[in-house]
CSV table of C-alpha atoms in Angstrom, one decimal:
chain,number,residue,atom,x,y,z
A,1,MET,CA,-3.8,74.1,79.5
A,2,ILE,CA,-3.4,74.4,75.7
A,3,ASP,CA,-5.1,77.1,73.6
A,4,VAL,CA,-6.7,74.8,71.0
A,5,ILE,CA,-7.3,71.1,70.8
A,6,ILE,CA,-8.2,69.9,67.3
A,7,ILE,CA,-10.1,66.7,67.0
A,8,GLY,CA,-9.1,65.0,63.8
A,9,GLY,CA,-5.8,64.9,61.8
A,10,GLY,CA,-7.2,65.0,58.3
A,11,ILE,CA,-6.5,67.9,56.0
A,12,ALA,CA,-9.1,70.1,57.8
A,13,GLY,CA,-7.5,69.6,61.2
A,14,LEU,CA,-3.9,69.9,59.8
A,15,GLU,CA,-4.7,73.1,57.9
A,16,THR,CA,-6.4,74.7,61.0
A,17,ALA,CA,-3.4,73.8,63.1
A,18,CYS,CA,-0.9,75.3,60.5
A,19,THR,CA,-2.9,78.5,60.1
A,20,LEU,CA,-3.3,78.9,63.9
A,21,HIS,CA,0.5,78.5,64.2
A,22,THR,CA,1.2,81.3,61.8
A,23,GLN,CA,-1.1,83.4,63.9
A,24,GLY,CA,1.0,82.6,67.0
A,25,ILE,CA,-1.5,80.2,68.6
A,26,GLU,CA,-0.4,76.7,69.7
A,27,SER,CA,-2.6,73.7,69.1
A,28,LEU,CA,-2.6,70.0,69.7
A,29,ILE,CA,-4.1,67.4,67.3
A,30,LEU,CA,-5.9,64.3,68.4
A,31,GLU,CA,-6.1,61.6,65.6
A,32,LYS,CA,-7.9,58.3,66.1
A,33,GLU,CA,-6.0,56.5,63.3
A,34,LYS,CA,-2.3,55.5,63.4
A,35,GLU,CA,-1.3,58.3,61.0
A,36,ILE,CA,-2.4,61.8,60.0
A,37,GLY,CA,-3.8,62.7,56.6
A,38,GLY,CA,-7.3,61.3,57.0
A,39,LYS,CA,-9.2,59.9,54.0
A,40,LEU,CA,-6.7,61.6,51.7
A,41,THR,CA,-4.2,58.9,52.5
A,42,GLN,CA,-6.5,56.4,50.7
A,43,TRP,CA,-6.9,58.5,47.5
A,44,ASP,CA,-4.9,58.3,44.3
A,45,SER,CA,-5.5,61.6,42.6
A,46,LEU,CA,-7.4,64.8,43.2
A,47,PHE,CA,-9.8,66.5,40.8
A,48,PRO,CA,-9.7,68.8,38.9
A,49,SER,CA,-5.9,68.9,38.5
A,50,ASN,CA,-5.2,65.1,38.7
A,51,ARG,CA,-2.5,65.8,41.3
A,52,ASN,CA,-1.3,63.0,43.5
A,53,ALA,CA,-3.1,62.9,46.8
A,54,LYS,CA,-0.1,61.5,48.6
A,55,GLU,CA,1.9,64.6,47.6
A,56,LEU,CA,-0.6,66.9,49.4
A,57,VAL,CA,-0.6,64.7,52.5
A,58,GLU,CA,3.3,64.8,52.5
A,59,THR,CA,3.1,68.7,52.2
A,60,TYR,CA,0.9,68.8,55.3
A,61,LYS,CA,3.2,66.3,57.2
A,62,ASP,CA,6.2,68.6,56.4
A,63,GLU,CA,4.3,71.7,57.5
A,64,ILE,CA,3.2,70.0,60.8
A,65,GLN,CA,6.9,69.1,61.5
A,66,LYS,CA,8.1,72.5,60.5
A,67,HIS,CA,5.7,74.2,62.9
A,68,THR,CA,6.4,71.6,65.6
A,69,ILE,CA,2.7,70.9,66.2
A,70,THR,CA,2.1,68.1,68.6
A,71,VAL,CA,0.0,65.2,67.2
A,72,TYR,CA,-1.4,62.3,69.3
A,73,VAL,CA,-2.2,59.4,67.0
A,74,ASN,CA,-4.3,56.4,68.0
A,75,THR,CA,-6.2,58.7,70.2
A,76,LYS,CA,-10.0,58.5,70.1
A,77,VAL,CA,-12.1,61.2,71.8
A,78,ILE,CA,-14.8,59.8,74.0
A,79,ALA,CA,-16.3,62.8,75.6
A,80,ILE,CA,-15.9,66.6,76.1
A,81,LYS,CA,-16.7,68.2,79.3
A,82,LYS,CA,-17.1,72.0,79.6
A,83,GLN,CA,-15.8,73.4,82.9
A,84,ASN,CA,-17.4,76.2,84.9
A,85,ASP,CA,-14.6,78.6,83.8
A,86,GLY,CA,-15.4,78.0,80.1
A,87,THR,CA,-12.5,75.7,79.4
A,88,PHE,CA,-12.7,72.1,78.3
A,89,GLU,CA,-11.6,68.7,79.5
A,90,ILE,CA,-11.3,66.1,76.8
A,91,PHE,CA,-11.5,62.4,77.6
A,92,THR,CA,-9.9,60.0,75.1
A,93,SER,CA,-8.8,56.4,74.7
A,94,ARG,CA,-5.6,57.4,76.5
A,95,GLU,CA,-5.4,57.7,80.2
A,96,ILE,CA,-4.5,61.4,80.3
A,97,VAL,CA,-7.2,64.1,80.3
A,98,PHE,CA,-6.5,66.9,77.8
A,99,LYS,CA,-7.4,70.5,78.9
A,100,ALA,CA,-8.0,73.3,76.4
A,101,LYS,CA,-9.4,76.8,76.1
A,102,THR,CA,-11.1,76.0,72.8
A,103,ILE,CA,-11.9,72.9,70.7
A,104,VAL,CA,-12.0,72.5,66.9
A,105,ILE,CA,-14.0,69.6,65.7
A,106,ALA,CA,-12.5,68.3,62.4
A,107,SER,CA,-13.9,64.8,62.5
A,108,GLY,CA,-14.3,64.5,58.8
A,109,TYR,CA,-16.7,62.0,57.2
A,110,SER,CA,-17.2,58.3,56.7
A,111,ILE,CA,-17.8,56.6,53.4
A,112,PHE,CA,-21.3,55.2,52.8
A,113,ASN,CA,-21.4,51.4,53.3
A,114,ALA,CA,-22.5,50.2,49.9
A,115,GLU,CA,-23.7,46.8,51.3
A,116,ARG,CA,-26.8,48.8,52.5
A,117,LYS,CA,-27.9,49.1,48.8
A,118,GLU,CA,-28.3,45.3,48.5
A,119,GLU,CA,-29.9,45.5,45.1
A,120,TYR,CA,-26.5,46.7,43.7
A,121,GLY,CA,-24.8,43.5,44.9
A,122,TYR,CA,-21.8,45.0,46.6
A,123,ALA,CA,-20.0,42.3,48.6
A,124,ILE,CA,-22.1,39.8,46.8
A,125,TYR,CA,-20.6,40.0,43.3
A,126,PRO,CA,-16.8,40.4,43.2
A,127,ASN,CA,-17.0,42.8,40.2
A,128,VAL,CA,-19.2,45.3,41.9
A,129,ILE,CA,-16.8,47.8,43.6
A,130,THR,CA,-17.1,51.2,45.1
A,131,SER,CA,-15.4,54.4,44.0
A,132,ALA,CA,-13.2,54.2,47.1
A,133,ASP,CA,-12.1,50.6,46.1
A,134,LEU,CA,-11.3,51.8,42.6
A,135,GLU,CA,-9.3,54.7,44.0
A,136,HIS,CA,-7.3,52.3,46.1
A,137,MET,CA,-6.8,50.1,43.0
A,138,PHE,CA,-5.5,53.1,41.1
A,139,ALA,CA,-3.2,54.1,44.0
A,140,THR,CA,-1.7,50.6,44.3
A,141,LYS,CA,-1.4,50.3,40.5
A,142,LYS,CA,-3.5,47.2,40.5
A,143,GLU,CA,-4.4,45.8,37.1
A,144,LEU,CA,-8.1,46.3,36.2
A,145,LYS,CA,-9.6,43.0,35.2
A,146,ALA,CA,-12.8,41.1,35.4
A,147,PRO,CA,-12.8,38.3,38.0
A,148,SER,CA,-12.9,35.8,35.2
A,149,GLY,CA,-9.5,37.2,34.1
A,150,ARG,CA,-10.8,38.7,30.8
A,151,THR,CA,-10.3,42.3,29.8
A,152,LEU,CA,-13.0,44.8,30.6
A,153,GLU,CA,-15.2,45.4,27.7
A,154,ARG,CA,-17.6,47.6,29.6
A,155,VAL,CA,-17.6,49.4,32.9
A,156,ALA,CA,-20.6,51.2,34.4
A,157,PHE,CA,-20.5,53.9,37.0
A,158,ILE,CA,-23.6,54.4,39.1
A,159,HIS,CA,-24.1,57.8,40.6
A,160,CYS,CA,-25.8,58.8,43.8
A,161,VAL,CA,-25.2,55.6,45.8
A,162,GLY,CA,-26.2,56.4,49.4
A,163,SER,CA,-27.0,60.0,48.5
A,164,ARG,CA,-30.4,61.6,47.7
A,165,ASP,CA,-31.9,58.4,48.8
A,166,GLU,CA,-34.8,58.1,51.1
A,167,LYS,CA,-34.4,54.3,51.4
A,168,VAL,CA,-31.1,54.7,53.2
A,169,GLY,CA,-32.1,57.8,55.1
A,170,ASN,CA,-29.8,60.2,53.3
A,171,HIS,CA,-31.7,63.0,51.7
A,172,TYR,CA,-28.7,65.2,51.1
A,173,CYS,CA,-26.4,65.3,48.0
A,174,SER,CA,-22.8,64.3,48.6
A,175,ARG,CA,-21.7,66.7,45.9
A,176,LEU,CA,-18.4,65.1,45.1
A,177,CYS,CA,-19.5,61.8,43.7
A,178,CYS,CA,-20.5,63.3,40.4
A,179,VAL,CA,-17.0,64.7,39.7
A,180,THR,CA,-15.4,61.6,41.1
A,181,GLY,CA,-17.3,59.5,38.6
A,182,VAL,CA,-16.1,61.8,35.8
A,183,LYS,CA,-12.5,61.7,37.0
A,184,GLN,CA,-12.5,57.9,37.4
A,185,ALA,CA,-14.2,57.3,34.1
A,186,ILE,CA,-11.5,59.4,32.3
A,187,LYS,CA,-8.8,57.4,34.1
A,188,ILE,CA,-10.3,54.1,33.0
A,189,ARG,CA,-10.5,55.3,29.4
A,190,GLN,CA,-6.9,56.4,29.6
A,191,MET,CA,-5.7,53.1,31.1
A,192,LEU,CA,-7.8,50.9,28.9
A,193,PRO,CA,-8.6,52.6,25.6
A,194,GLU,CA,-10.6,49.6,24.4
A,195,THR,CA,-13.0,49.7,27.4
A,196,HIS,CA,-16.4,51.4,27.0
A,197,VAL,CA,-17.4,53.5,30.0
A,198,PHE,CA,-21.0,54.4,30.9
A,199,ASN,CA,-22.1,56.7,33.7
A,200,PHE,CA,-25.7,56.3,34.9
A,201,TYR,CA,-26.6,59.7,36.5
A,202,MET,CA,-29.7,61.7,37.5
A,203,ASP,CA,-28.2,65.1,37.7
A,204,LEU,CA,-24.6,65.9,37.1
A,205,ARG,CA,-23.6,68.6,39.6
A,206,MET,CA,-20.4,70.1,38.3
A,207,TYR,CA,-20.5,72.9,40.8
A,208,GLY,CA,-16.8,73.4,41.5
A,209,LEU,CA,-13.8,75.0,39.9
A,210,GLY,CA,-12.8,73.1,36.8
A,211,PHE,CA,-15.5,70.4,37.2
A,212,GLU,CA,-17.6,71.3,34.2
A,213,GLU,CA,-14.5,71.3,32.1
A,214,MET,CA,-13.7,67.8,33.2
A,215,TYR,CA,-17.2,66.7,32.3
A,216,ARG,CA,-16.8,68.1,28.8
A,217,GLU,CA,-13.4,66.5,28.5
A,218,ALA,CA,-14.9,63.1,29.5
A,219,GLN,CA,-17.4,63.5,26.7
A,220,GLU,CA,-15.3,65.0,23.9
A,221,LYS,CA,-11.8,63.6,24.5
A,222,HIS,CA,-12.5,60.3,26.2
A,223,GLY,CA,-15.9,59.2,24.8
A,224,VAL,CA,-17.4,58.5,28.1
A,225,GLN,CA,-21.2,57.8,27.6
A,226,PHE,CA,-23.6,59.4,30.0
A,227,ILE,CA,-27.0,57.8,30.4
A,228,ARG,CA,-29.6,59.7,32.4
A,229,GLY,CA,-31.3,57.1,34.6
A,230,ARG,CA,-31.0,55.5,38.0
A,231,VAL,CA,-30.0,51.8,38.0
A,232,SER,CA,-32.7,49.8,39.8
A,233,GLU,CA,-30.9,46.5,40.2
A,234,ILE,CA,-27.9,44.4,39.2
A,235,ALA,CA,-27.7,40.7,38.7
A,236,GLN,CA,-25.0,38.3,37.7
A,237,THR,CA,-25.2,36.4,34.3
A,238,ASN,CA,-24.2,32.8,33.8
A,239,GLU,CA,-20.9,34.1,32.3
A,240,GLY,CA,-20.1,36.0,35.4
A,241,ARG,CA,-20.9,39.4,33.9
A,242,LEU,CA,-23.3,41.9,35.5
A,243,GLN,CA,-26.6,42.8,34.0
A,244,LEU,CA,-28.0,46.1,35.1
A,245,LYS,CA,-31.5,47.5,34.6
A,246,ALA,CA,-32.2,51.2,34.3
A,247,GLU,CA,-34.4,53.5,32.3
A,248,ASP,CA,-32.8,55.7,29.7
A,249,THR,CA,-35.1,58.5,30.7
A,250,LEU,CA,-34.2,60.7,27.7
A,251,ALA,CA,-35.2,57.9,25.4
A,252,ALA,CA,-38.1,57.1,27.7
A,253,ARG,CA,-37.4,53.4,27.4
A,254,PRO,CA,-36.1,50.7,29.8
A,255,VAL,CA,-32.5,49.7,29.2
A,256,ARG,CA,-30.6,46.5,30.0
A,257,MET,CA,-26.9,46.3,29.8
A,258,GLN,CA,-24.2,43.7,30.4
A,259,VAL,CA,-21.0,45.0,31.9
A,260,ASP,CA,-17.8,43.5,33.3
A,261,MET,CA,-17.4,45.9,36.2
A,262,VAL,CA,-19.7,48.2,38.2
A,263,VAL,CA,-18.4,51.1,40.2
A,264,LEU,CA,-20.7,52.5,42.8
A,265,LEU,CA,-20.1,56.2,43.5
A,266,VAL,CA,-20.6,56.1,47.2
A,267,GLY,CA,-21.5,59.2,49.1
A,268,MET,CA,-20.2,60.8,52.3
A,269,GLU,CA,-21.8,60.4,55.7
A,270,ALA,CA,-21.2,62.1,59.0
A,271,PRO,CA,-18.9,60.0,61.3
A,272,GLU,CA,-20.6,58.4,64.3
A,273,CYS,CA,-18.6,60.5,66.7
A,274,ASN,CA,-20.4,63.7,65.6
A,275,SER,CA,-23.5,62.9,67.6
A,276,ILE,CA,-21.4,61.7,70.6
A,277,LEU,CA,-19.3,65.0,70.5
A,278,GLY,CA,-22.5,67.0,69.8
A,279,LYS,CA,-24.3,65.6,72.9
A,280,SER,CA,-21.4,65.8,75.2
A,281,CYS,CA,-20.9,69.6,74.7
A,282,ASN,CA,-24.3,70.5,73.5
A,283,ILE,CA,-23.6,71.3,69.9
A,284,GLN,CA,-26.4,71.5,67.3
A,285,TYR,CA,-26.2,68.8,64.6
A,286,ASN,CA,-28.7,68.0,61.9
A,287,ALA,CA,-30.7,64.8,61.1
A,288,ALA,CA,-27.8,63.5,59.0
A,289,GLN,CA,-25.5,64.2,62.1
A,290,PHE,CA,-23.5,66.9,60.4
A,291,ILE,CA,-22.6,69.7,62.7
A,292,VAL,CA,-24.7,72.8,62.2
A,293,PRO,CA,-22.7,76.1,62.1
A,294,GLN,CA,-23.9,79.1,63.9
A,295,ASP,CA,-24.4,81.0,60.6
A,296,ILE,CA,-24.0,79.2,57.3
A,297,HIS,CA,-22.8,82.3,55.5
A,298,TYR,CA,-21.2,84.6,58.1
A,299,SER,CA,-19.7,82.2,60.7
A,300,SER,CA,-19.5,78.7,59.2
A,301,GLY,CA,-16.7,77.6,61.6
A,302,ILE,CA,-18.5,78.5,64.8
A,303,THR,CA,-20.8,76.0,66.5
A,304,SER,CA,-23.8,76.7,68.8
A,305,ALA,CA,-21.6,76.0,71.9
A,306,GLU,CA,-19.2,78.8,72.9
A,307,GLY,CA,-15.5,77.9,72.5
A,308,VAL,CA,-16.3,74.9,70.2
A,309,PHE,CA,-15.4,75.4,66.5
A,310,VAL,CA,-15.9,73.2,63.5
A,311,SER,CA,-13.6,72.7,60.5
A,312,GLY,CA,-14.1,70.8,57.2
A,313,THR,CA,-16.5,68.0,56.3
A,314,SER,CA,-17.9,67.8,59.8
A,315,ILE,CA,-20.5,70.4,58.5
A,316,ALA,CA,-21.3,68.8,55.1
A,317,PRO,CA,-19.6,67.0,52.2
A,318,LEU,CA,-16.9,69.3,51.0
A,319,SER,CA,-14.2,69.1,48.3
A,320,VAL,CA,-10.5,69.4,49.2
A,321,PHE,CA,-10.6,72.9,47.9
A,322,ASP,CA,-13.6,73.8,50.1
A,323,THR,CA,-12.2,72.0,53.1
A,324,ILE,CA,-8.9,73.9,53.1
A,325,ASN,CA,-10.7,77.2,52.7
A,326,HIS,CA,-13.1,76.3,55.5
A,327,ALA,CA,-10.2,75.2,57.8
A,328,ARG,CA,-8.5,78.5,57.3
A,329,SER,CA,-11.6,80.5,58.0
A,330,THR,CA,-12.2,78.5,61.2
A,331,ALA,CA,-8.6,79.1,62.3
A,332,LEU,CA,-9.3,82.8,62.0
A,333,ALA,CA,-12.5,82.5,64.0
A,334,VAL,CA,-10.6,80.7,66.7
A,335,SER,CA,-7.9,83.3,66.8
A,336,ASN,CA,-10.5,86.1,67.0
A,337,PHE,CA,-12.1,84.3,69.9
A,338,LEU,CA,-8.8,83.8,71.8
A,339,MET,CA,-7.2,87.2,71.2
A,340,PRO,CA,-9.1,89.1,73.9
A,341,ILE,CA,-8.1,86.4,76.4
A,342,GLN,CA,-4.5,86.6,75.5
A,343,ASN,CA,-4.4,90.4,75.7
A,344,GLU,CA,-5.5,90.4,79.3
B,1,MET,CA,-62.0,75.5,-7.1
B,2,ASN,CA,-59.5,72.8,-6.6
B,3,LYS,CA,-59.3,71.4,-3.1
B,4,PHE,CA,-55.7,70.8,-2.3
B,5,GLY,CA,-56.4,69.2,1.1
B,6,PHE,CA,-54.1,71.4,3.1
B,7,SER,CA,-54.8,71.6,6.7
B,8,THR,CA,-52.8,72.9,9.8
B,9,HIS,CA,-51.9,70.7,12.7
B,10,ALA,CA,-52.8,71.7,16.2
B,11,SER,CA,-49.8,73.4,17.9
B,12,ARG,CA,-47.4,71.1,19.6
B,13,VAL,CA,-46.3,73.9,21.9
B,14,ILE,CA,-46.9,73.3,25.6
B,15,ASP,CA,-49.4,76.0,26.5
B,16,TYR,CA,-49.5,76.6,30.2
B,17,GLU,CA,-52.6,78.8,29.8
B,18,THR,CA,-54.8,75.9,28.8
B,19,ILE,CA,-53.5,73.1,31.0
B,20,ASP,CA,-56.0,71.6,33.4
B,21,THR,CA,-54.3,71.3,36.8
B,22,LYS,CA,-57.1,69.6,38.7
B,23,LEU,CA,-55.6,66.1,38.5
B,24,ILE,CA,-52.1,67.1,39.7
B,25,SER,CA,-53.6,69.2,42.5
B,26,TYR,CA,-55.7,66.2,43.6
B,27,ILE,CA,-52.8,63.8,43.6
B,28,VAL,CA,-50.3,66.1,45.4
B,29,GLU,CA,-53.0,66.9,48.0
B,30,ASN,CA,-53.6,63.2,48.7
B,31,GLU,CA,-50.0,61.9,48.1
B,32,PRO,CA,-47.6,64.9,48.7
B,33,SER,CA,-44.6,62.7,48.1
B,34,PHE,CA,-45.5,62.7,44.3
B,35,ALA,CA,-44.2,66.3,44.1
B,36,SER,CA,-40.7,65.2,45.1
B,37,CYS,CA,-40.1,63.1,42.0
B,38,ILE,CA,-36.7,63.7,40.4
B,39,SER,CA,-37.5,61.7,37.2
B,40,CYS,CA,-34.7,59.2,37.8
B,41,GLY,CA,-36.5,56.4,36.1
B,42,SER,CA,-35.7,53.6,38.5
B,43,CYS,CA,-39.5,52.9,38.7
B,44,THR,CA,-39.7,52.4,34.9
B,45,ALA,CA,-36.4,50.4,35.0
B,46,THR,CA,-38.0,47.8,37.4
B,47,CYS,CA,-41.5,47.9,35.9
B,48,SER,CA,-42.7,44.6,34.3
B,49,ALA,CA,-45.4,46.5,32.3
B,50,ALA,CA,-42.7,48.9,30.9
B,51,ASN,CA,-40.7,45.9,29.5
B,52,LEU,CA,-43.6,44.9,27.2
B,53,THR,CA,-45.8,48.0,26.7
B,54,TYR,CA,-45.6,51.7,26.3
B,55,PHE,CA,-46.6,52.2,29.9
B,56,ASN,CA,-44.0,54.4,31.6
B,57,ILE,CA,-44.7,55.3,35.2
B,58,ARG,CA,-41.9,57.9,35.4
B,59,ARG,CA,-43.5,59.8,32.5
B,60,LEU,CA,-46.9,59.9,34.3
B,61,ASN,CA,-45.6,62.8,36.4
B,62,VAL,CA,-44.8,64.9,33.4
B,63,GLN,CA,-48.0,63.8,31.5
B,64,ILE,CA,-50.2,64.8,34.4
B,65,ARG,CA,-48.6,68.2,34.8
B,66,LEU,CA,-48.9,68.8,31.0
B,67,GLY,CA,-52.5,67.6,30.9
B,68,GLU,CA,-52.0,64.7,28.5
B,69,PHE,CA,-54.9,62.8,30.0
B,70,GLU,CA,-55.9,60.8,26.9
B,71,GLU,CA,-52.5,59.0,26.8
B,72,ILE,CA,-52.7,58.3,30.5
B,73,GLN,CA,-56.2,56.9,30.1
B,74,GLN,CA,-54.9,54.5,27.4
B,75,GLU,CA,-51.9,53.3,29.4
B,76,ILE,CA,-52.9,53.4,33.1
B,77,ASP,CA,-54.6,50.0,33.2
B,78,LYS,CA,-51.4,48.3,32.1
B,79,CYS,CA,-50.1,48.8,35.7
B,80,MET,CA,-50.5,45.5,37.6
B,81,LEU,CA,-50.0,47.2,41.0
B,82,CYS,CA,-47.1,44.9,41.9
B,83,GLY,CA,-45.4,47.7,43.8
B,84,LYS,CA,-41.8,47.1,42.7
B,85,CYS,CA,-41.5,50.8,41.8
B,86,MET,CA,-42.2,51.6,45.4
B,87,LEU,CA,-39.3,49.5,46.5
B,88,VAL,CA,-36.8,51.3,44.3
B,89,CYS,CA,-38.0,54.9,44.5
B,90,PRO,CA,-35.2,57.0,46.1
B,91,ARG,CA,-37.8,59.6,47.1
B,92,GLY,CA,-40.0,57.1,48.9
B,93,ILE,CA,-43.0,58.0,46.8
B,94,ASN,CA,-46.1,55.8,47.3
B,95,THR,CA,-46.4,55.1,43.6
B,96,ARG,CA,-49.2,52.5,44.1
B,97,ASN,CA,-51.3,55.2,45.8
B,98,VAL,CA,-50.5,57.6,42.9
B,99,ILE,CA,-51.8,55.0,40.4
B,100,MET,CA,-55.0,54.6,42.4
B,101,LEU,CA,-55.4,58.4,42.7
B,102,ILE,CA,-55.0,58.8,38.9
B,103,LYS,CA,-57.6,56.2,38.3
B,104,ARG,CA,-60.0,57.8,40.8
B,105,GLY,CA,-59.2,61.3,39.7
B,106,LEU,CA,-59.8,60.5,36.0
B,107,THR,CA,-63.3,59.2,36.8
B,108,THR,CA,-64.5,61.6,39.5
B,109,LEU,CA,-62.9,65.0,38.6
B,110,GLU,CA,-64.3,67.0,35.7
B,111,ILE,CA,-61.2,67.2,33.6
B,112,LYS,CA,-60.8,69.1,30.4
B,113,LYS,CA,-59.2,66.7,28.0
């Protein structure tokens, strides 16, 4: 019987495990992928500091090794069963059954599938890509070019793809796409100074530390142009460029623009496993399948089921900054829960 | 006495004391989704009438709230009720119903213009 089993080896799960370890509590991490680090392993740089994402992942890998925390990779959780004595049995894709006093769900998020917004032509036109694809291109140092091989004259970023959209069933704001759009627009301007970059936005939600400063820098230093209007559709021209339609709402006139590349700023969705985990141990989750904390202000790491905790983006889209802070506070909630047991 | 022909313009300031709210109340009551508009403009972007005329369906929301009924009256018939705006609206507003309600409201409600 282990004290804590953490479901998910992304930064939320890793930070929770490290903080628990410094409190003298042993934990075990179950990760469905073949390596730890979660979505961060696919990212190039992190806003607002432009630090290398791999470097943060490596820091966590070192910490995990230093604290000798056990990690099971390639291990997908199928069901959680609460025992009569209040402990848990966890069934996974492995044959062994894991037993724990408490569980921390750090299942993270999944990226919105842009094919669902067919009018934007993702997976139809080769020069329509997502922000995740672009991040991967940055990370692998791939040269940015139009499929025709010509240099990029214009690039358009489209905000709110898969977020705040009744048509795909996501009413919530993914919060991080705005600043990702600003970060990536700056990066393109730095890499290709001749390329014009346009961001089509509805509201720019620069809520986090340093975000507003990045937005201002994008305008002042890098000449990124922001157009207030949602793109309604994208079509290919005979030359293989992309024509997009929007309204420049501040000019109150429809606008048409030909660009060489479109980047869709895709939102964050709850992973499928949230509802499976939720049902199997009776945790409250919302319509978007994010896990609902017991108290959003006071105990945001505690779920409605006793002994089951939640860490990171399992509750909502969160930045790396917010995820790490949340993971630490959840670790504290777990240790407060376990302490009376250990004192007996 | 020389007449210099000076006159003053009516104030351009939006005056919330004099705005007639009957039409907006009528529309929101019958089509509550109208209240959720975020003015993204995707409706206008896809609108055939907006490509050729001053008709701007996104602006109708603001115009109705500000009581600019004369302009609405002049423009509303340019809508061909094709419904493309309904397909793109991220808030799921039944824009076609909104147009019908505006037309009905303008003729049946006693609106101060």
